[in-house]
Coordinates of C-alpha atoms in Angstrom, one line a residue:
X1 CA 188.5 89.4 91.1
X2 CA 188.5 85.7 89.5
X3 CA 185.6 84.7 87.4
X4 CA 184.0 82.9 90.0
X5 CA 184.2 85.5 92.3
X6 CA 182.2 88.2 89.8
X7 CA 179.6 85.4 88.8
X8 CA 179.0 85.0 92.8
X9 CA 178.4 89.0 93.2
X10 CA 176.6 89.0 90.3
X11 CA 173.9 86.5 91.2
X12 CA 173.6 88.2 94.5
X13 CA 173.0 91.4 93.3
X14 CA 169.8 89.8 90.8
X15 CA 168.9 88.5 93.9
X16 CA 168.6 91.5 96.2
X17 CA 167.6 93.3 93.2
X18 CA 164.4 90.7 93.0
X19 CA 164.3 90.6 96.6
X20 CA 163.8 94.6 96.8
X21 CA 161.4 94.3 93.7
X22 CA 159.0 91.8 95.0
X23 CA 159.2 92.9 98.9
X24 CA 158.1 96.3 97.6
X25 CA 155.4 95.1 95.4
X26 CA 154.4 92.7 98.9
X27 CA 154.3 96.1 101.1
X28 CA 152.7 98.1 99.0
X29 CA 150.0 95.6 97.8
X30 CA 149.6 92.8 99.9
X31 CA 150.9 93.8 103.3
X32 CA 149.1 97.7 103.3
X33 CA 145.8 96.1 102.2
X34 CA 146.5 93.8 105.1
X35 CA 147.1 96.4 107.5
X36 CA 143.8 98.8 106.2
X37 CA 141.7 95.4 106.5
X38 CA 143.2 95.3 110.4
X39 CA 142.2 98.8 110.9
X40 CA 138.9 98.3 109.2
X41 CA 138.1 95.1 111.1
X42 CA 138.9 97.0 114.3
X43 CA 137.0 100.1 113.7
X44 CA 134.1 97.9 112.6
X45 CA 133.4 97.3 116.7
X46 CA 133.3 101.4 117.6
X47 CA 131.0 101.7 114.4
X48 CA 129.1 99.3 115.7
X49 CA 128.7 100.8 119.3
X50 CA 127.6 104.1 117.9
X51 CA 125.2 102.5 115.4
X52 CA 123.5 101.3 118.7
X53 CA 123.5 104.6 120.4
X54 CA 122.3 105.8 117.5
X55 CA 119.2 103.6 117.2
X56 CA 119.0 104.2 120.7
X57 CA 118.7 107.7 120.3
X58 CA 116.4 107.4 117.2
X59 CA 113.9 105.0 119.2
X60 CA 113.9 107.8 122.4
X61 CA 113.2 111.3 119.7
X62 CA 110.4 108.8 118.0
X63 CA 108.7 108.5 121.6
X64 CA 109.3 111.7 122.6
X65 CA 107.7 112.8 118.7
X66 CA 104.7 110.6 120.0
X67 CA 104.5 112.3 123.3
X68 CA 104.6 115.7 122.5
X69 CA 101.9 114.7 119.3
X70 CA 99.6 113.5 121.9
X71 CA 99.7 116.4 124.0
X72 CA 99.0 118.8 121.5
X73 CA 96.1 116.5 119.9
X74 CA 95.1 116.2 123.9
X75 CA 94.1 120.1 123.8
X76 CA 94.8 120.6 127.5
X77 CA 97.4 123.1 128.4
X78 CA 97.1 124.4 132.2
X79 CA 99.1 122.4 134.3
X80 CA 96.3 119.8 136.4
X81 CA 95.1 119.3 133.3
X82 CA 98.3 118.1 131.7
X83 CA 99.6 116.4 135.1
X84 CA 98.1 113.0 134.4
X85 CA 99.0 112.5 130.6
X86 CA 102.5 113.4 131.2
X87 CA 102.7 111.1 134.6
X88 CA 101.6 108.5 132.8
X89 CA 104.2 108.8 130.0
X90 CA 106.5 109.1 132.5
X91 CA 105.7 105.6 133.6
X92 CA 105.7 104.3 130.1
X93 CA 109.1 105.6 129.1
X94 CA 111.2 104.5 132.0
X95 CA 114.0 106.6 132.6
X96 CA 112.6 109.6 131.1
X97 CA 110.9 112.8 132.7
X98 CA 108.8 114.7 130.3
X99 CA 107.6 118.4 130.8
X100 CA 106.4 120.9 129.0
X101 CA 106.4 125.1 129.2
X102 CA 104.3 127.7 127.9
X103 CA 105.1 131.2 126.4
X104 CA 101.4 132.4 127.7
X105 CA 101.9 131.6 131.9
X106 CA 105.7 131.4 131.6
X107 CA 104.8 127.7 133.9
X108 CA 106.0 124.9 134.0
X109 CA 103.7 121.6 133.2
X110 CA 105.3 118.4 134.5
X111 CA 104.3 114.5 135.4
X112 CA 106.1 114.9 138.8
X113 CA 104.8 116.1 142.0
X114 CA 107.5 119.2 142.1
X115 CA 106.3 122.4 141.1
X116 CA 108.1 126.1 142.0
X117 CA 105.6 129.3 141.2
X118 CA 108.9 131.0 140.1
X119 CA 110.6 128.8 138.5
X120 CA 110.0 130.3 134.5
X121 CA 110.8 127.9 131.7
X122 CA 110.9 130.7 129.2
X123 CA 114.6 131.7 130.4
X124 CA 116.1 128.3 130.7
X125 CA 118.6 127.1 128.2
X126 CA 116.8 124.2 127.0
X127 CA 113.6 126.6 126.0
X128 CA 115.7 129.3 124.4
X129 CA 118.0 126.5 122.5
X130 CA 115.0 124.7 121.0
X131 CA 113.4 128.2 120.0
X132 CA 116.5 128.8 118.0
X133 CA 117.0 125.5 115.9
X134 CA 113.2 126.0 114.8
X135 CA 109.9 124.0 115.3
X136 CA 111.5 120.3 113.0
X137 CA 114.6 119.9 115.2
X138 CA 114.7 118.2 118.3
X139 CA 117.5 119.6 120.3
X140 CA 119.9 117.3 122.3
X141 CA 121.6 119.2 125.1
X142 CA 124.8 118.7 126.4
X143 CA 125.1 115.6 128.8
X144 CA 125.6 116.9 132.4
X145 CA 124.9 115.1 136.0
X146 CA 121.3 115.2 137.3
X147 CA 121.3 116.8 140.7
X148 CA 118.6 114.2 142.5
X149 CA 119.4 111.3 141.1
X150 CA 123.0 112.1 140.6
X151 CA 122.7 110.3 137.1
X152 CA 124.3 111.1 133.5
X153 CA 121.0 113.1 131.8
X154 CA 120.6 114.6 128.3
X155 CA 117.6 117.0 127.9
X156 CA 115.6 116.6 124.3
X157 CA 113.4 119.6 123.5
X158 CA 111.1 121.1 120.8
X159 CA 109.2 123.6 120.3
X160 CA 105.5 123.4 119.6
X161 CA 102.3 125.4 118.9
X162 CA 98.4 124.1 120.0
X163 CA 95.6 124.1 117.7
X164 CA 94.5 127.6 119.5
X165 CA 97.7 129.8 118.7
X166 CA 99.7 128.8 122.3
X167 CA 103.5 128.1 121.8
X168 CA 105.8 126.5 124.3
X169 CA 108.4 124.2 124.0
X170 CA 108.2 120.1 125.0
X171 CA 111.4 118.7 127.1
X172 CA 112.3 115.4 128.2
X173 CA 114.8 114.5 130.6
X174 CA 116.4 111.3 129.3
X175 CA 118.9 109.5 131.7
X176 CA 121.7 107.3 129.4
X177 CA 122.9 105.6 131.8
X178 CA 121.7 102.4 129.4
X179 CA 124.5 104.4 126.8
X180 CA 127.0 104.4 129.8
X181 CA 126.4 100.8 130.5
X182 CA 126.2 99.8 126.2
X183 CA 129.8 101.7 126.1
X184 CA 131.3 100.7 129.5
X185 CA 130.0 97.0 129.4
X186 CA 131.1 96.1 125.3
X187 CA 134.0 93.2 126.1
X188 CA 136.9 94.0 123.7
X189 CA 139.5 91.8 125.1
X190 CA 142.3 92.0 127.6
X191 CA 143.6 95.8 128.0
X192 CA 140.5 97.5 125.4
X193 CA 137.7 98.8 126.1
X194 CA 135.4 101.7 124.8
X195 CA 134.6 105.2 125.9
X196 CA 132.2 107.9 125.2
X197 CA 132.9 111.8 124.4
X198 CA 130.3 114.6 123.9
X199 CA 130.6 117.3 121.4
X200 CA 132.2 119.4 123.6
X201 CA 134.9 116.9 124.3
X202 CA 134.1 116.0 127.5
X203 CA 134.5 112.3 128.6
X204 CA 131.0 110.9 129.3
X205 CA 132.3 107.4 130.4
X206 CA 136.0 106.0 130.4
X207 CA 137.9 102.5 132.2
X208 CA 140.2 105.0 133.9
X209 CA 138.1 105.9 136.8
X210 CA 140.0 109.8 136.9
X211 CA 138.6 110.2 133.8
X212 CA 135.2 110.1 134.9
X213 CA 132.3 112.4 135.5
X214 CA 132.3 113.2 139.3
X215 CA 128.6 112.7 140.3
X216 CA 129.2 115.0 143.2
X217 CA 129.8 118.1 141.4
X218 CA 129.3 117.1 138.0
X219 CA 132.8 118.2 136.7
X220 CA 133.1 116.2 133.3
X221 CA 137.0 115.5 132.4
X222 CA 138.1 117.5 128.3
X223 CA 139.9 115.0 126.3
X224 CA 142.0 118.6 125.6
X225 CA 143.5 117.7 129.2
X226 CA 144.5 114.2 128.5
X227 CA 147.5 112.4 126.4
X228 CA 148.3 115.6 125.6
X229 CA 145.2 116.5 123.3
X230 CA 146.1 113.5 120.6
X231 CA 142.8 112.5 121.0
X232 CA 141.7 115.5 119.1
X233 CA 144.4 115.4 116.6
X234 CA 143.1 111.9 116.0
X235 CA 139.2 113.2 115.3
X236 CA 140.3 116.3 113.6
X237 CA 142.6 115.0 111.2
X238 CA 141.9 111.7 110.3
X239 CA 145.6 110.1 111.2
X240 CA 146.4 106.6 110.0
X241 CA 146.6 103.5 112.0
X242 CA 150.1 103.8 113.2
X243 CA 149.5 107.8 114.1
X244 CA 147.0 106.5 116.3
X245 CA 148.9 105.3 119.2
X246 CA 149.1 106.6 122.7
X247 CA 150.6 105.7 126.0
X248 CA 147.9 104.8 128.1
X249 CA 147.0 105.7 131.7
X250 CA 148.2 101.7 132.5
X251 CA 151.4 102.3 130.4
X252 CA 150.0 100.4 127.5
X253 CA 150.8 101.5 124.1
X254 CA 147.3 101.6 122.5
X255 CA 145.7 102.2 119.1
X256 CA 142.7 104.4 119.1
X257 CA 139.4 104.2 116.7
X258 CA 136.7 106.7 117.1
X259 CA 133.3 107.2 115.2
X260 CA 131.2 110.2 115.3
X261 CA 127.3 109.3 116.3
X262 CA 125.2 110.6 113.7
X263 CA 122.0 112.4 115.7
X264 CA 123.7 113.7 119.0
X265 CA 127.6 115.1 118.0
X266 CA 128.8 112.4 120.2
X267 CA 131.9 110.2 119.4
X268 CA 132.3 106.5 120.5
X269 CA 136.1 106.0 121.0
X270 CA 137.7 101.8 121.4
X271 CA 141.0 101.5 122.6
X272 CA 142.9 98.6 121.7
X273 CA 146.5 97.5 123.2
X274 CA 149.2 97.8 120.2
X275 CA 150.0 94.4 120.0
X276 CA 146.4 93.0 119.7
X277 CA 146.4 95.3 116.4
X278 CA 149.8 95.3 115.2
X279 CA 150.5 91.8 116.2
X280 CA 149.7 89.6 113.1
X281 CA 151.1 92.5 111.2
X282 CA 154.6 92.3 112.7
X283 CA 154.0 88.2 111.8
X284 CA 153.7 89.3 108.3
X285 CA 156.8 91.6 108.8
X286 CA 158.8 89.0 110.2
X287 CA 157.7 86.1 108.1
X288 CA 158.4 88.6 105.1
X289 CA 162.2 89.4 106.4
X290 CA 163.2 85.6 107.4
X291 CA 161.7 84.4 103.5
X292 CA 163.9 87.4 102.5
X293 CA 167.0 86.2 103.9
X294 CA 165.9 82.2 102.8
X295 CA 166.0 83.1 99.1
X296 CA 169.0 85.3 99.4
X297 CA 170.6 82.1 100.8
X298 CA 169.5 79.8 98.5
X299 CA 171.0 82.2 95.7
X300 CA 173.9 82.2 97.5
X301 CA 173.9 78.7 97.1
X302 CA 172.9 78.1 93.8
X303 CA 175.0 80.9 92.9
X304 CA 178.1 78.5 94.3
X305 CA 176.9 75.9 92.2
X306 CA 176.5 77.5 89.4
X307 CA 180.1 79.5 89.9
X308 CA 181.6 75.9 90.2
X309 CA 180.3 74.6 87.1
X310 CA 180.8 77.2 84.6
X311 CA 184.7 78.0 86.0
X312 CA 185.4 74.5 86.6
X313 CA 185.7 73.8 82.9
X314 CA 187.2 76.9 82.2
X315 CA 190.3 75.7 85.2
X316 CA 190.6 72.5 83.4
X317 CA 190.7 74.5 79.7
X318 CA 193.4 76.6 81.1
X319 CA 195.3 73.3 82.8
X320 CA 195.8 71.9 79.2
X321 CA 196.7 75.5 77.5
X322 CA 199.4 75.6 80.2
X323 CA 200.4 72.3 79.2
X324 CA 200.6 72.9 75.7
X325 CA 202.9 75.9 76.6
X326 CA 205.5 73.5 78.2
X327 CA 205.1 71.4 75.0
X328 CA 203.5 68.9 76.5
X329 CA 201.8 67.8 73.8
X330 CA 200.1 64.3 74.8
X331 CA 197.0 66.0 77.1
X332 CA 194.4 63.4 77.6
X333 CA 191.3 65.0 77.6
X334 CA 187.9 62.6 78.0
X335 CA 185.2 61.9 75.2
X336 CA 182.7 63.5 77.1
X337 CA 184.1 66.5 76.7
X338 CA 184.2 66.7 73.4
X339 CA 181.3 65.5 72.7
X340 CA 179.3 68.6 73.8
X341 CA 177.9 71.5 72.2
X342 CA 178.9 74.7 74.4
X343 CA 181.7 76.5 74.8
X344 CA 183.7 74.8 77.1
X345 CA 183.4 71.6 74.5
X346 CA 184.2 73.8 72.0
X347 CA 187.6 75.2 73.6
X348 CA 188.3 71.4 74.5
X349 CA 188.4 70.4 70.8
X350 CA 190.3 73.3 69.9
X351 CA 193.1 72.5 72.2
X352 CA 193.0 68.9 71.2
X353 CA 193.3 70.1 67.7
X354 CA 195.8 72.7 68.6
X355 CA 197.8 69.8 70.3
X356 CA 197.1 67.7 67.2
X357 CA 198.4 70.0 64.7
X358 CA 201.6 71.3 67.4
X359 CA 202.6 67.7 67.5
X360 CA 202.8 67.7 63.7
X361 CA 204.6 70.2 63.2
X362 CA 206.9 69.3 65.9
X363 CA 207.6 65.9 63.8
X364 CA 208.2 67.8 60.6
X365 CA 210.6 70.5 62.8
X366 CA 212.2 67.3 64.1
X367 CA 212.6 65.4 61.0
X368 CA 213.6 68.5 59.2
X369 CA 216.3 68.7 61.8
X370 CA 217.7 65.4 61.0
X371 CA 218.3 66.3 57.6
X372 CA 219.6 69.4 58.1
X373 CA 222.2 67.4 60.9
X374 CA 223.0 64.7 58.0
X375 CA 223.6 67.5 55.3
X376 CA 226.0 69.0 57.8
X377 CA 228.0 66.0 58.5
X378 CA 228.2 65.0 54.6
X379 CA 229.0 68.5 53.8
X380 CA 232.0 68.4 56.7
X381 CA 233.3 64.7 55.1
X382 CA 233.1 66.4 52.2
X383 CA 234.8 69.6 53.4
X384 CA 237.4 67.3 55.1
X385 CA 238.3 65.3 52.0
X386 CA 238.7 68.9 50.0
X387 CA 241.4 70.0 52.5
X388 CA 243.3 66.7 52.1
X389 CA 243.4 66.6 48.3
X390 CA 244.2 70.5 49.1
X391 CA 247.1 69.6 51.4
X392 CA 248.1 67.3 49.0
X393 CA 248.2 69.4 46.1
X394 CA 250.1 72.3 48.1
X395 CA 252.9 69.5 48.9
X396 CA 252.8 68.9 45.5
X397 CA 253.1 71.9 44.4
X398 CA 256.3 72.8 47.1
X399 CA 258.3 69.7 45.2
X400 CA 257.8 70.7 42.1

C-alpha cells in the first residue's frame, strides 16, 4: 500500500476511533439521561392521577373519621335513635351510605329506609375484616359492583367502642364512580389513556370496553388474563422503559407507567403509544447516526487533503532522485522549496546539493579523462617514434 493510501486508513481509523469514543460517552451520558427524563416526564402524569385518588381517598376516611366521632359522642345506639343522624350524613356526603352494627343486638343501624330482622352484621366480611386490622385502621374493601345501583362501591369500616362498654364496627358505602370518571376522563393524547387496578389485580376501569367490570354480574376482568400477565411483570419487577412495551388491544405498541396509590393498594396505570414516548428519542438516535457519518466524511476529506499534501512533495522528491539517477544533473527545483524548514525542504536541498556536488565531480571525472586521453596519444607518438628509430637501428644493424 503507497504512502497515501496508509495515511488515508490511518485518519479513518482516529476517526471511527473518536467517533466510537464520543458516541459512547453521548449514549451513556447524554442520551440515557435523556431517555430517564422521558420516562420520568411521562410517569409524572400516572403519579399525578394517583396523588388525586389519594387525596380523594384521604378527604372521604377524614369524613367518615368525623362521622363515626359524632355518633359515638351522640350516645345513641338503638337503631330509631340513630336513624336520623346517619340520614342526615347521608345527605351531606353525597355518594356515600353510612351504617353502623353492634356486637350487643347483632342489628344493623342505617340512614336508609331498608331494614331485614335477620340480616346480622356481625358475620359479614366488612365487620369481621375491620375487627382484625384493630380499632386505628380504617379498612378499605375490595371494589365490587353495588347490586341496586349497579355502581363501582368500596366499603370503609372501623371498629368502635361507646362511652358505656358497646363495641360494633362503623361502615360506609362509598361509590367511586368520581375515581372512575378522574381515571377514565384524564386526556393523555391520541392512542393513551389511563386505567385503574385493585390490589387483587382486577381492572376497575379501562378504554377497552372487554376489559371492563360487567355491571350485570359484577365479574371484574385480572390483569393475569391479559397481554399475557406483562402487566404484573411490569409492577413486580420494576422493568425499564423499553421493557415496558406491549401490543395493545388496537394493535398499538404501547409503553406502560404504573404507580401504586398509597392508602387503598390500588395502582393507576397510563398507557402511552410507543412513538409518542420513543419518538424524540429515535430523533436523537438518528440525528446522532447522520452527525456520525458527517464527521466520518469530512475526515475522509480532510484525510485526502492532507494525504495530497504530505505525498505530493515526497512524488516530486522522488521525480528529481530518479533524475539524478539518469545523470541528469541540471533539475530545476523552485526557491520556495528551498526555502522551508520541514522535511520535504530539507530533502529538496539535499538533492540540489547532491546534484551540485555530482556535477562536480562529473567535471573533474571529465577533465581527468581528457588528460588521461592526451597522455595516451603522446605516449603512442612517442611509442611510434621508438619503433621507427628501432626499425631503423635493426636495418642498421642487418648491414653491418
Amino acid at each position: 500500500m503507497k504512502l497515501k493510501g496508509k495515511l488515508i486508513v490511518f485518519v479513518i481509523i482516529i476517526s471511527l476511533l473518536g467517533i466510537f469514543t464520543i458516541s459512547s460517552i453521548n449514549y451513556f451520558v447524554s442520551i440515557r439521561r435523556y431517555e430517564q427524563q422521558v420516562e420520568e416526564s411521562s410517569n409524572l402524569e400516572s403519579m399525578s392521577i394517583a396523588k388525586d385518588i389519594d387525596r380523594w381517598m384521604a378527604v372521604e376516611q377524614t369524613a367518615f373519621t368525623d362521622v363515626l366521632d359524632g355518633m359515638i359522642n351522640y350516645g345513641v345506639t338503638d337503631r330509631e335513635g340513630l336513624y336520623p343522624y346517619l340520614e342526615r350524613k347521608n345527605y351531606l356526603h353525597e355518594g356515600s351510605e353510612f351504617y353502623a352494627g353492634f356486637e350487643y343486638d347483632k342489628k344493623l343501624k342505617s340512614g336508609s329506609e331498608w331494614y331485614d330482622e335477620n340480616y346480622d352484621p356481625t358475620t359479614r366480611d366488612w365487620y369481621i375484616e375491620a375487627n382484625q386490622n384493630g380499632d386505628d385502621v380504617i379498612t378499605v374493601s375490595d371494589p365490587y359492583i353495588d347490586a341496586d345501583s349497579g355502581k363501582m362501591v368500596v366499603t370503609l369500616s372501623q371498629p368502635f367502642s361507646t362511652p358505656d362498654g358497646k363495641k360494633g364496627v362503623m361502615a360506609n358505602d362509598l361509590f367511586i364512580d368520581r375515581v372512575i370518571d378522574m381515571v377514565s376522563d384524564v386526556e393523555l393524547g391520541d392512542n393513551a389513556y389511563a386505567f385503574l387496578i385493585d390490589r387483587d389485580g382486577d381492572l376497575l376501569t379501562h378504554v377497552n370496553e372487554d376489559y371492563t367490570p360487567d355491571n350485570q354480574t359484577g365479574e371484574l376482568i385480572n390483569i393475569a388474563n391479559i397481554y399475557d400477565g406483562k402487566i404484573i411483570d411490569i409492577m413486580n419487577n420494576d422493568l425499564g422503559m423499553k421493557d415496558s412495551k406491549i401490543k395493545d388491544f388496537d394493535g398499538i405498541d404501547k409503553m406502560l407507567f404504573i404507580n401504586e396509590l398509597e392508602g387503598t393498594g390500588w395502582s393507576v396505570g397510563i398507557a402511552y403509544p410507543e412513538s409518542y414516548i420513543m419518538g424524540s428519542v429515535y430523533t436523537v438516535y438518528k440525528y446522532t447516526v447522520l452527525g456520525t457519518l458527517l464527521v466520518l466524511l469530512l475526515s475522509l476529506g480532510i484525510a485526502l487533503v492532507m494525504a495530497n499534501n504530505i505525498t505530493r512533495p515526497i512524488m516530486e522528491a522522488v521525480g528529481i532522485a530518479e533524475e539524478l539517477g539518469r545523470l541528469n544533473l541540471v533539475v530545476d527545483i523552485d526557491d520556495d522549496k528551498l526555502d522551508g524548514h520541514d522535511e520535504t525542504c530539507q530533502l529538496y536541498r539535499v538533492f540540489k546539493e547532491l546534484g551540485g556536488q555530482l556535477g562536480a565531480f562529473m567535471l573533474d571525472l571529465e577533465e581527468s579523462t581528457r588528460l588521461n586521453n592526451q597522455i595516451y596519444d603522446e605516449t603512442v607518438i612517442k611509442l611510434s617514434d621508438l619503433i621507427a628509430e628501432s626499425e631503423d637501428t635493426s636495418a642498421t644493424t642487418e648491414e653491418l
